[in-house]
CSV table of C-alpha atoms and ligand atoms in Angstrom, one decimal:
chain,number,residue,atom,x,y,z
A,1,MET,CA,26.1,1.7,14.9
A,2,ARG,CA,24.5,-1.3,13.1
A,3,LYS,CA,24.3,-1.1,9.1
A,4,ILE,CA,21.6,0.7,8.4
A,5,GLN,CA,18.8,-1.1,5.8
A,6,MET,CA,16.0,0.0,3.9
A,7,VAL,CA,14.2,-2.9,5.4
A,8,ASP,CA,15.4,-5.4,7.6
A,9,LEU,CA,13.3,-8.9,7.5
A,10,LYS,CA,16.3,-10.7,9.1
A,11,GLY,CA,16.1,-8.7,12.5
A,12,GLN,CA,12.6,-9.1,12.6
A,13,TYR,CA,12.8,-13.0,11.3
A,14,GLU,CA,15.0,-13.8,14.7
A,15,LYS,CA,12.2,-12.4,17.1
A,16,ILE,CA,9.8,-15.1,15.6
A,17,LYS,CA,12.1,-17.5,14.7
A,18,ASP,CA,11.0,-20.4,16.7
A,19,ARG,CA,7.6,-19.8,15.8
A,20,VAL,CA,7.9,-19.7,11.9
A,21,ASP,CA,10.5,-22.4,11.8
A,22,LYS,CA,7.9,-24.7,13.7
A,23,SER,CA,5.1,-23.7,11.3
A,24,LEU,CA,6.7,-24.1,8.2
A,25,HIS,CA,7.9,-27.2,9.1
A,26,GLU,CA,4.6,-28.4,10.4
A,27,VAL,CA,3.5,-27.5,6.7
A,28,VAL,CA,6.0,-30.0,5.2
A,29,GLU,CA,5.2,-32.5,7.4
A,30,SER,CA,1.4,-32.3,6.4
A,31,THR,CA,2.6,-31.8,2.8
A,32,ALA,CA,-0.9,-29.8,2.7
A,33,PHE,CA,1.2,-27.0,0.8
A,34,ILE,CA,-2.2,-25.8,-1.3
A,35,ASN,CA,-5.3,-24.6,0.2
A,36,GLY,CA,-3.9,-26.4,3.6
A,37,PRO,CA,-5.4,-25.6,7.1
A,38,GLU,CA,-3.0,-22.9,7.2
A,39,VAL,CA,-4.5,-20.8,4.7
A,40,HIS,CA,-8.1,-21.1,5.9
A,41,GLN,CA,-7.0,-20.4,9.4
A,42,PHE,CA,-4.9,-17.2,8.2
A,43,GLN,CA,-8.0,-16.3,6.2
A,44,LYS,CA,-10.1,-15.9,9.3
A,45,GLU,CA,-8.0,-14.4,11.4
A,46,LEU,CA,-7.4,-11.9,9.1
A,47,GLU,CA,-10.9,-11.5,8.6
A,48,ASP,CA,-11.3,-10.8,12.5
A,49,TYR,CA,-8.1,-8.1,12.8
A,50,LEU,CA,-9.7,-6.1,9.9
A,51,GLY,CA,-13.4,-6.3,11.0
A,52,VAL,CA,-14.3,-7.2,7.6
A,53,LYS,CA,-17.1,-10.5,6.5
A,54,HIS,CA,-15.0,-12.0,3.8
A,55,VAL,CA,-10.9,-12.6,2.9
A,56,ILE,CA,-9.9,-14.2,0.0
A,57,PRO,CA,-6.3,-15.4,0.0
A,58,CYS,CA,-4.7,-14.7,-3.4
A,59,ALA,CA,-1.0,-15.3,-4.9
A,60,ASN,CA,-0.1,-11.5,-5.0
A,61,GLY,CA,-1.2,-7.9,-4.5
A,62,THR,CA,-1.5,-7.2,-8.4
A,63,ASP,CA,-3.7,-10.5,-8.9
A,64,ALA,CA,-5.9,-9.3,-6.2
A,65,LEU,CA,-6.6,-5.9,-7.9
A,66,GLN,CA,-7.3,-7.8,-11.2
A,67,ILE,CA,-9.6,-10.1,-9.2
A,68,ALA,CA,-11.5,-7.5,-7.8
A,69,MET,CA,-12.3,-5.9,-10.7
A,70,MET,CA,-13.0,-9.1,-12.7
A,71,GLY,CA,-15.4,-9.6,-9.5
A,72,LEU,CA,-17.4,-6.7,-10.0
A,73,GLY,CA,-17.8,-7.0,-13.8
A,74,LEU,CA,-16.4,-4.3,-15.4
A,75,LYS,CA,-16.2,-4.8,-19.0
A,76,PRO,CA,-14.1,-3.1,-21.7
A,77,GLY,CA,-14.6,0.7,-21.9
A,78,ASP,CA,-15.6,1.3,-18.8
A,79,GLU,CA,-13.3,3.8,-17.2
A,80,VAL,CA,-11.8,3.3,-13.9
A,81,ILE,CA,-10.1,6.5,-12.0
A,82,THR,CA,-6.8,6.3,-10.1
A,83,ALA,CA,-4.1,8.1,-8.9
A,84,ASP,CA,-1.5,9.5,-11.3
A,85,PHE,CA,1.1,9.3,-8.5
A,86,THR,CA,1.5,4.9,-7.0
A,87,PHE,CA,3.0,1.7,-8.0
A,88,ALA,CA,2.4,0.8,-11.6
A,89,ALA,CA,0.2,-2.3,-10.7
A,90,THR,CA,-2.8,0.0,-10.0
A,91,VAL,CA,-3.0,1.0,-13.7
A,92,GLU,CA,-1.7,-2.0,-15.2
A,93,VAL,CA,-4.4,-4.3,-14.3
A,94,ILE,CA,-7.1,-1.9,-15.4
A,95,ALA,CA,-5.3,-1.7,-18.7
A,96,LEU,CA,-4.6,-5.6,-19.0
A,97,LEU,CA,-8.6,-6.1,-18.7
A,98,GLY,CA,-9.2,-3.7,-21.5
A,99,LEU,CA,-10.6,-1.2,-19.1
A,100,THR,CA,-9.5,2.5,-19.5
A,101,PRO,CA,-7.6,4.1,-17.2
A,102,VAL,CA,-8.0,7.4,-16.0
A,103,LEU,CA,-5.6,8.7,-14.0
A,104,VAL,CA,-6.0,12.0,-12.0
A,105,ASP,CA,-3.6,13.9,-10.0
A,106,VAL,CA,-2.7,13.9,-6.1
A,107,ASP,CA,-2.8,15.9,-3.1
A,108,PRO,CA,0.5,17.4,-2.1
A,109,ILE,CA,0.1,17.4,1.3
A,110,ASP,CA,-1.1,13.4,1.9
A,111,PHE,CA,0.4,12.1,-1.6
A,112,ASN,CA,-3.1,10.6,-2.3
A,113,ILE,CA,-5.7,10.6,-4.8
A,114,ASP,CA,-7.2,14.5,-5.0
A,115,VAL,CA,-11.3,14.3,-4.5
A,116,ASP,CA,-11.9,17.3,-6.7
A,117,GLU,CA,-9.6,15.5,-9.5
A,118,ILE,CA,-11.9,12.7,-9.3
A,119,ARG,CA,-15.0,14.6,-9.5
A,120,LYS,CA,-13.6,16.4,-12.7
A,121,ALA,CA,-12.4,13.3,-14.5
A,122,ILE,CA,-16.0,11.4,-13.9
A,123,THR,CA,-18.0,10.8,-17.1
A,124,PRO,CA,-20.8,8.4,-18.1
A,125,ARG,CA,-18.4,5.8,-18.7
A,126,THR,CA,-16.9,6.0,-15.4
A,127,ARG,CA,-17.6,2.6,-13.4
A,128,ALA,CA,-15.0,2.8,-10.6
A,129,ILE,CA,-12.4,4.4,-8.4
A,130,VAL,CA,-9.4,3.1,-7.0
A,131,PRO,CA,-7.9,5.0,-4.5
A,132,VAL,CA,-4.6,3.8,-3.2
A,133,HIS,CA,-3.7,4.3,0.9
A,134,LEU,CA,-0.1,5.7,-0.2
A,135,PHE,CA,2.9,5.1,2.0
A,136,GLY,CA,0.3,3.5,4.8
A,137,LEU,CA,-2.1,6.8,5.1
A,138,SER,CA,-5.5,6.1,4.1
A,139,ALA,CA,-7.2,8.3,1.2
A,140,LYS,CA,-10.1,10.8,2.0
A,141,MET,CA,-12.5,7.7,2.4
A,142,ASP,CA,-15.5,9.7,3.3
A,143,GLU,CA,-15.5,12.0,0.4
A,144,ILE,CA,-14.5,9.2,-1.9
A,145,MET,CA,-17.4,6.9,-1.0
A,146,ALA,CA,-20.3,10.0,-1.4
A,147,LEU,CA,-18.7,10.8,-4.6
A,148,ALA,CA,-19.0,7.3,-5.6
A,149,LYS,CA,-22.4,7.0,-4.1
A,150,GLU,CA,-23.6,10.2,-5.9
A,151,HIS,CA,-22.7,8.6,-9.4
A,152,ASN,CA,-23.0,5.0,-8.6
A,153,LEU,CA,-19.4,4.0,-9.0
A,154,TYR,CA,-17.5,1.0,-7.4
A,155,VAL,CA,-15.0,2.1,-5.0
A,156,ILE,CA,-11.9,-0.8,-4.7
A,157,GLU,CA,-9.4,0.5,-2.4
A,158,ASP,CA,-5.4,-0.6,-3.1
A,159,ASN,CA,-4.6,-1.6,0.5
A,160,ALA,CA,-1.0,-2.9,-0.4
A,161,GLN,CA,0.8,-0.1,1.5
A,162,GLY,CA,-1.8,0.5,4.2
A,163,ILE,CA,-2.6,-2.6,6.1
A,164,GLY,CA,-3.1,-2.1,9.5
A,165,ALA,CA,-4.1,1.6,9.4
A,166,THR,CA,-7.2,3.1,10.4
A,167,TYR,CA,-9.6,5.6,9.3
A,168,THR,CA,-11.2,8.0,11.3
A,169,SER,CA,-14.8,9.0,9.5
A,170,GLY,CA,-16.2,12.6,10.3
A,171,ASP,CA,-18.4,10.6,12.5
A,172,GLY,CA,-15.9,9.7,14.3
A,173,SER,CA,-16.0,6.1,13.6
A,174,LYS,CA,-12.8,4.0,13.1
A,175,THR,CA,-12.4,1.8,10.5
A,176,LYS,CA,-9.4,-0.3,8.8
A,177,THR,CA,-8.4,0.5,5.8
A,178,GLY,CA,-9.6,-2.2,3.0
A,179,ALA,CA,-13.1,-2.5,5.2
A,180,ILE,CA,-14.2,0.9,3.7
A,181,GLY,CA,-14.9,0.2,-0.1
A,182,HIS,CA,-17.2,-2.3,-2.0
A,183,VAL,CA,-14.4,-4.4,-2.0
A,184,ALA,CA,-9.9,-4.1,-1.4
A,185,SER,CA,-7.0,-5.6,-2.4
A,186,THR,CA,-3.6,-6.4,-0.4
A,187,SER,CA,0.0,-7.2,-1.0
A,188,PHE,CA,2.1,-9.7,1.2
A,189,PHE,CA,5.2,-8.9,-0.5
A,190,PRO,CA,8.1,-9.2,1.8
A,191,SER,CA,8.7,-5.9,2.4
A,192,LYS,CA,4.9,-4.7,3.0
A,193,ASN,CA,3.9,-4.1,6.4
A,194,LEU,CA,2.5,-7.8,6.9
A,195,GLY,CA,4.8,-9.6,4.5
A,196,CYS,CA,5.3,-13.0,4.1
A,197,TYR,CA,8.7,-14.5,2.2
A,198,GLY,CA,7.7,-14.9,-0.7
A,199,ASP,CA,4.6,-13.8,-2.8
A,200,GLY,CA,0.9,-13.1,-1.6
A,201,GLY,CA,-2.2,-11.3,-1.7
A,202,ALA,CA,-5.8,-10.9,-0.7
A,203,ILE,CA,-8.8,-9.6,-1.8
A,204,PHE,CA,-11.5,-8.1,0.8
A,205,THR,CA,-15.2,-7.1,1.0
A,206,ASN,CA,-18.0,-7.2,2.9
A,207,ASP,CA,-20.6,-8.3,0.1
A,208,ASP,CA,-21.5,-11.8,0.5
A,209,ASP,CA,-22.4,-12.4,-3.3
A,210,LEU,CA,-19.0,-10.6,-4.1
A,211,ALA,CA,-17.3,-13.1,-2.2
A,212,HIS,CA,-18.8,-15.8,-3.8
A,213,THR,CA,-17.8,-14.8,-7.1
A,214,ILE,CA,-14.4,-14.2,-6.5
A,215,ARG,CA,-13.9,-17.2,-4.7
A,216,GLY,CA,-14.6,-19.1,-8.0
A,217,ILE,CA,-12.8,-16.7,-10.0
A,218,VAL,CA,-9.4,-17.2,-8.1
A,219,ASN,CA,-9.9,-20.6,-8.7
A,220,HIS,CA,-10.4,-21.1,-12.8
A,221,GLY,CA,-14.1,-19.6,-12.1
A,222,MET,CA,-15.4,-23.5,-10.5
A,223,TYR,CA,-17.8,-23.2,-8.1
A,224,VAL,CA,-18.4,-26.8,-8.4
A,225,ARG,CA,-15.6,-29.0,-9.0
A,226,TYR,CA,-14.8,-28.9,-12.9
A,227,HIS,CA,-17.7,-27.1,-13.7
A,228,HIS,CA,-16.2,-23.4,-14.8
A,229,ASP,CA,-18.9,-21.1,-14.9
A,230,VAL,CA,-16.9,-18.0,-16.0
A,231,VAL,CA,-13.4,-17.5,-17.1
A,232,GLY,CA,-11.3,-17.2,-13.9
A,233,VAL,CA,-7.3,-17.4,-13.1
A,234,ASN,CA,-5.3,-19.6,-10.9
A,235,SER,CA,-4.4,-17.5,-7.9
A,236,ARG,CA,-3.5,-18.7,-4.5
A,237,LEU,CA,-1.8,-18.2,-1.4
A,238,ASP,CA,0.2,-21.1,-0.5
A,239,SER,CA,0.2,-23.2,3.3
A,240,MET,CA,3.9,-21.8,3.9
A,241,GLN,CA,3.4,-18.4,3.2
A,242,ALA,CA,-0.1,-18.4,5.1
A,243,ALA,CA,2.1,-20.2,8.0
A,244,VAL,CA,4.2,-16.8,7.8
A,245,LEU,CA,1.6,-14.4,7.8
A,246,ARG,CA,-0.2,-16.4,11.2
A,247,ALA,CA,3.1,-15.8,12.6
A,248,LYS,CA,3.3,-12.2,12.1
A,249,LEU,CA,-0.2,-11.4,12.2
A,250,PRO,CA,-0.3,-11.1,15.7
A,251,HIS,CA,2.5,-8.7,16.0
A,252,LEU,CA,1.4,-6.5,13.1
A,253,ASP,CA,0.0,-3.6,15.6
A,254,ASP,CA,3.1,-3.8,17.4
A,255,TYR,CA,5.1,-3.7,13.9
A,256,ASN,CA,3.3,-0.5,12.6
A,257,ASN,CA,3.6,1.1,16.3
A,258,SER,CA,7.5,0.4,15.6
A,259,ARG,CA,7.4,2.5,12.2
A,260,ARG,CA,5.0,5.1,14.3
A,261,ASP,CA,8.1,5.7,16.7
A,262,ALA,CA,10.6,5.8,13.8
A,263,ALA,CA,8.6,8.3,11.8
A,264,ARG,CA,8.0,10.1,15.0
A,265,LYS,CA,11.5,10.4,16.1
A,266,TYR,CA,12.3,11.4,11.9
A,267,THR,CA,9.6,14.2,12.3
A,268,SER,CA,11.0,15.8,15.2
A,269,ALA,CA,14.4,15.8,14.5
A,270,PHE,CA,13.4,17.1,11.1
A,271,ARG,CA,11.0,19.9,12.8
A,272,GLY,CA,11.8,23.5,11.8
A,273,ILE,CA,14.3,22.9,9.2
A,274,GLU,CA,13.6,24.8,6.2
A,275,ASN,CA,13.2,23.2,2.6
A,276,ILE,CA,12.1,19.7,4.5
A,277,VAL,CA,8.5,18.8,4.1
A,278,THR,CA,7.6,16.0,6.6
A,279,PRO,CA,4.7,14.1,5.8
A,280,THR,CA,1.3,14.2,7.8
A,281,GLY,CA,-1.5,12.3,9.1
A,282,TYR,CA,-5.3,13.6,8.8
A,283,CYS,CA,-5.8,14.4,12.5
A,284,ASP,CA,-2.8,16.6,12.5
A,285,ALA,CA,-3.2,20.2,11.3
A,286,GLU,CA,0.2,21.2,12.2
A,287,ASN,CA,2.1,19.1,9.5
A,288,SER,CA,3.6,16.7,12.2
A,289,ILE,CA,2.7,13.4,13.6
A,290,CYS,CA,-0.1,12.7,15.6
A,291,ASP,CA,1.2,11.4,18.9
A,292,THR,CA,-2.4,9.7,19.8
A,293,CYS,CA,-3.7,8.8,16.5
A,294,ASP,CA,-3.3,5.3,14.6
A,295,CYS,CA,-4.0,6.5,11.3
A,296,HIS,CA,-1.0,6.3,9.5
A,297,VAL,CA,1.2,3.1,9.4
A,298,PHE,CA,4.2,4.2,7.2
A,299,HIS,CA,4.7,1.8,4.7
A,300,GLN,CA,7.2,4.5,3.7
A,301,TYR,CA,8.2,7.6,5.3
A,302,THR,CA,8.8,10.4,2.8
A,303,LEU,CA,10.0,13.4,2.5
A,304,ARG,CA,9.9,16.3,0.0
A,305,VAL,CA,13.1,18.4,-0.4
A,306,LEU,CA,12.7,21.7,-1.6
A,307,ASN,CA,15.3,23.8,-3.0
A,308,VAL,CA,17.9,21.1,-3.6
A,309,ASP,CA,18.8,18.6,-5.9
A,310,ARG,CA,16.7,15.5,-4.5
A,311,ASP,CA,19.2,13.3,-7.0
A,312,ALA,CA,22.3,14.4,-5.7
A,313,LEU,CA,21.0,14.2,-1.8
A,314,VAL,CA,20.1,10.2,-2.6
A,315,GLN,CA,23.5,9.9,-3.7
A,316,HIS,CA,25.3,11.6,-0.9
A,317,LEU,CA,22.9,9.7,1.4
A,318,ASN,CA,24.2,6.6,-0.1
A,319,GLU,CA,27.5,7.4,0.2
A,320,GLN,CA,27.2,7.7,3.9
A,321,GLY,CA,25.6,4.2,4.0
A,322,ILE,CA,22.1,5.2,4.1
A,323,PRO,CA,19.7,3.7,2.0
A,324,CYS,CA,16.7,5.3,0.8
A,325,GLY,CA,14.3,5.1,-2.0
A,326,VAL,CA,12.3,7.7,-4.6
A,327,TYR,CA,9.0,6.4,-4.5
A,328,TYR,CA,7.9,7.3,-7.6
A,329,PRO,CA,10.5,8.6,-9.9
A,330,ILE,CA,8.0,9.1,-12.8
A,331,PRO,CA,4.6,9.9,-13.2
A,332,LEU,CA,2.2,7.3,-14.4
A,333,HIS,CA,0.7,9.4,-17.1
A,334,LEU,CA,4.4,9.6,-18.7
A,335,GLN,CA,5.3,6.1,-18.4
A,336,LYS,CA,5.3,4.7,-22.0
A,337,ALA,CA,2.9,1.9,-21.2
A,338,TYR,CA,0.5,4.1,-20.0
A,339,ALA,CA,0.6,7.5,-21.8
A,340,ASP,CA,-2.3,8.8,-23.5
A,341,GLU,CA,-3.0,11.7,-25.8
A,342,ARG,CA,-6.1,13.0,-23.5
A,343,TYR,CA,-4.0,13.9,-20.6
A,344,ASN,CA,-3.1,17.3,-20.2
A,345,GLU,CA,0.5,18.1,-18.5
A,346,ALA,CA,-1.6,21.2,-16.9
A,347,ASN,CA,-3.8,18.6,-15.0
A,348,PHE,CA,-0.9,16.8,-13.5
A,349,LYS,CA,1.1,19.4,-11.8
A,350,VAL,CA,1.3,18.0,-8.2
A,351,THR,CA,2.8,14.6,-9.5
A,352,ASN,CA,5.2,16.2,-11.9
A,353,GLN,CA,6.5,18.4,-9.0
A,354,LEU,CA,6.5,15.2,-6.3
A,355,VAL,CA,8.5,13.1,-8.4
A,356,LYS,CA,11.4,15.8,-8.2
A,357,GLU,CA,11.0,16.3,-4.6
A,358,VAL,CA,10.3,12.7,-2.9
A,359,VAL,CA,12.6,10.7,-1.1
A,360,SER,CA,11.8,7.7,1.2
A,361,LEU,CA,14.0,7.4,4.2
A,362,PRO,CA,14.8,3.7,5.6
A,363,MET,CA,11.8,2.5,7.6
A,364,HIS,CA,11.0,-1.0,9.2
A,365,THR,CA,10.3,-2.4,12.7
A,366,GLU,CA,14.3,-2.6,13.6
A,367,LEU,CA,15.5,0.6,13.3
A,368,ASP,CA,17.2,2.1,16.5
A,369,ASP,CA,17.7,5.8,18.0
A,370,GLU,CA,21.6,5.6,16.9
A,371,GLN,CA,20.6,5.0,13.5
A,372,ILE,CA,17.7,7.3,13.2
A,373,ASP,CA,19.7,10.2,14.8
A,374,PHE,CA,22.8,9.8,12.2
A,375,ILE,CA,20.0,9.6,9.1
A,376,THR,CA,18.5,12.8,10.0
A,377,LYS,CA,21.7,14.5,10.8
A,378,THR,CA,22.9,13.7,7.5
A,379,VAL,CA,20.0,14.6,5.7
A,380,ILE,CA,19.9,18.0,7.4
A,381,ASN,CA,23.6,19.1,6.8
A,382,PHE,CA,23.0,18.3,3.1
A,383,VAL,CA,20.0,20.2,2.9
A,384,ASN,CA,21.6,23.1,4.9
A,385,ASN,CA,24.6,23.0,2.8
A,386,ASN,CA,23.1,22.7,-0.3
A,387,ALA,CA,19.9,24.7,-0.4
B,1,PLP,C1,3.0,-3.5,-3.5
B,1,PLP,C2,2.1,-3.2,-4.5
B,1,PLP,C3,1.3,-3.7,-5.4
B,1,PLP,C4,1.3,-5.1,-5.9
B,1,PLP,O1,1.7,-6.1,-5.0
B,1,PLP,P1,2.1,-7.4,-5.3
B,1,PLP,O2,2.4,-8.0,-4.6
B,1,PLP,O3,4.1,-6.9,-5.6
B,1,PLP,O4,1.8,-7.7,-6.7
B,1,PLP,C5,0.0,-2.9,-5.8
B,1,PLP,N1,-0.3,-1.8,-5.4
B,1,PLP,C6,0.8,-1.0,-5.0
B,1,PLP,C7,-0.1,0.6,-4.2
B,1,PLP,C8,1.8,-1.6,-4.3
B,1,PLP,O5,2.6,-0.9,-3.0
């Protein structure tokens, strides 16, 4: 059996090596390292892929979130609601800008922000909601957009884990995540579903004025060369990264299909096993993965294990040569940097429970059946023997 990896970037590279090597070499030859034609071409190609009017590339996914909030003109004291169960970048940029983060609990079925909890957290100072499409599954965007409209709030989608995912609205229409809210951010960190070979990110919006504002913000607040109209930042996607992303974007749907295939195999192996809860997608009432829909892109394949010591399972898997991850081990409201006396533990029941139960299995585009079989058997044996 091939060695199991959490993420297999080398195997993926081998398959597109010729195109990537040629493109990178051309960038070097051209010396257009910053703002070169590759960046502009990638921007257009991603706009077409997502069905969004404007893509503004930037340096990473954390900057993308920060710049989106700056572009909306959010001011110190404004409250921004986001999920307690996510990567810290989301809450970090809210705090960095002097805005007030308001963390709320998530839904135990899909791990995404709980819309009823958002509703309860809205105050007269609330200005924005940041849903995170966690692990590659869209948050409940119909409900979130309706709530935002009712209260005149902005919606900023954190699409770092969801690129290529589709959201099916109640009326049957399908939209790529990141093209639904007022503005969205993504990351091209190497291990993301569309990853470059360094750091990269982008902001998406359908709003022409906001796109214009953001294009200035990413470039030192300049709209006319050496005229600085607003306080901006320096946040660029470089041409080398854009060249890699251009080589990979045409394969993104295939990559996401490979992830879904692996997820489907995991889920069918775990079906009916007591104490293992498999991840779900919306179109699937049976708590298993739908075979026809394209909603989930499985940035992570995350199980909940019940009545077993999750950390002992992780250790056992590692000893068997199976890497795995715990995303995330600590709720954000309990992190030192983001603790706040306003928070009441009783309001974070789900996150407090999930951090003890979740384990993410190897997930990438190069998993084979032998590996999946070994992983699922090892997990099932451990759970059956220790629950
Ligand atoms: C990866 C990630 C980010 C940050 O992206 P970087 O490019 O590493 O800055 C933000 N939000 C979520 C949910 C992420 O997974």
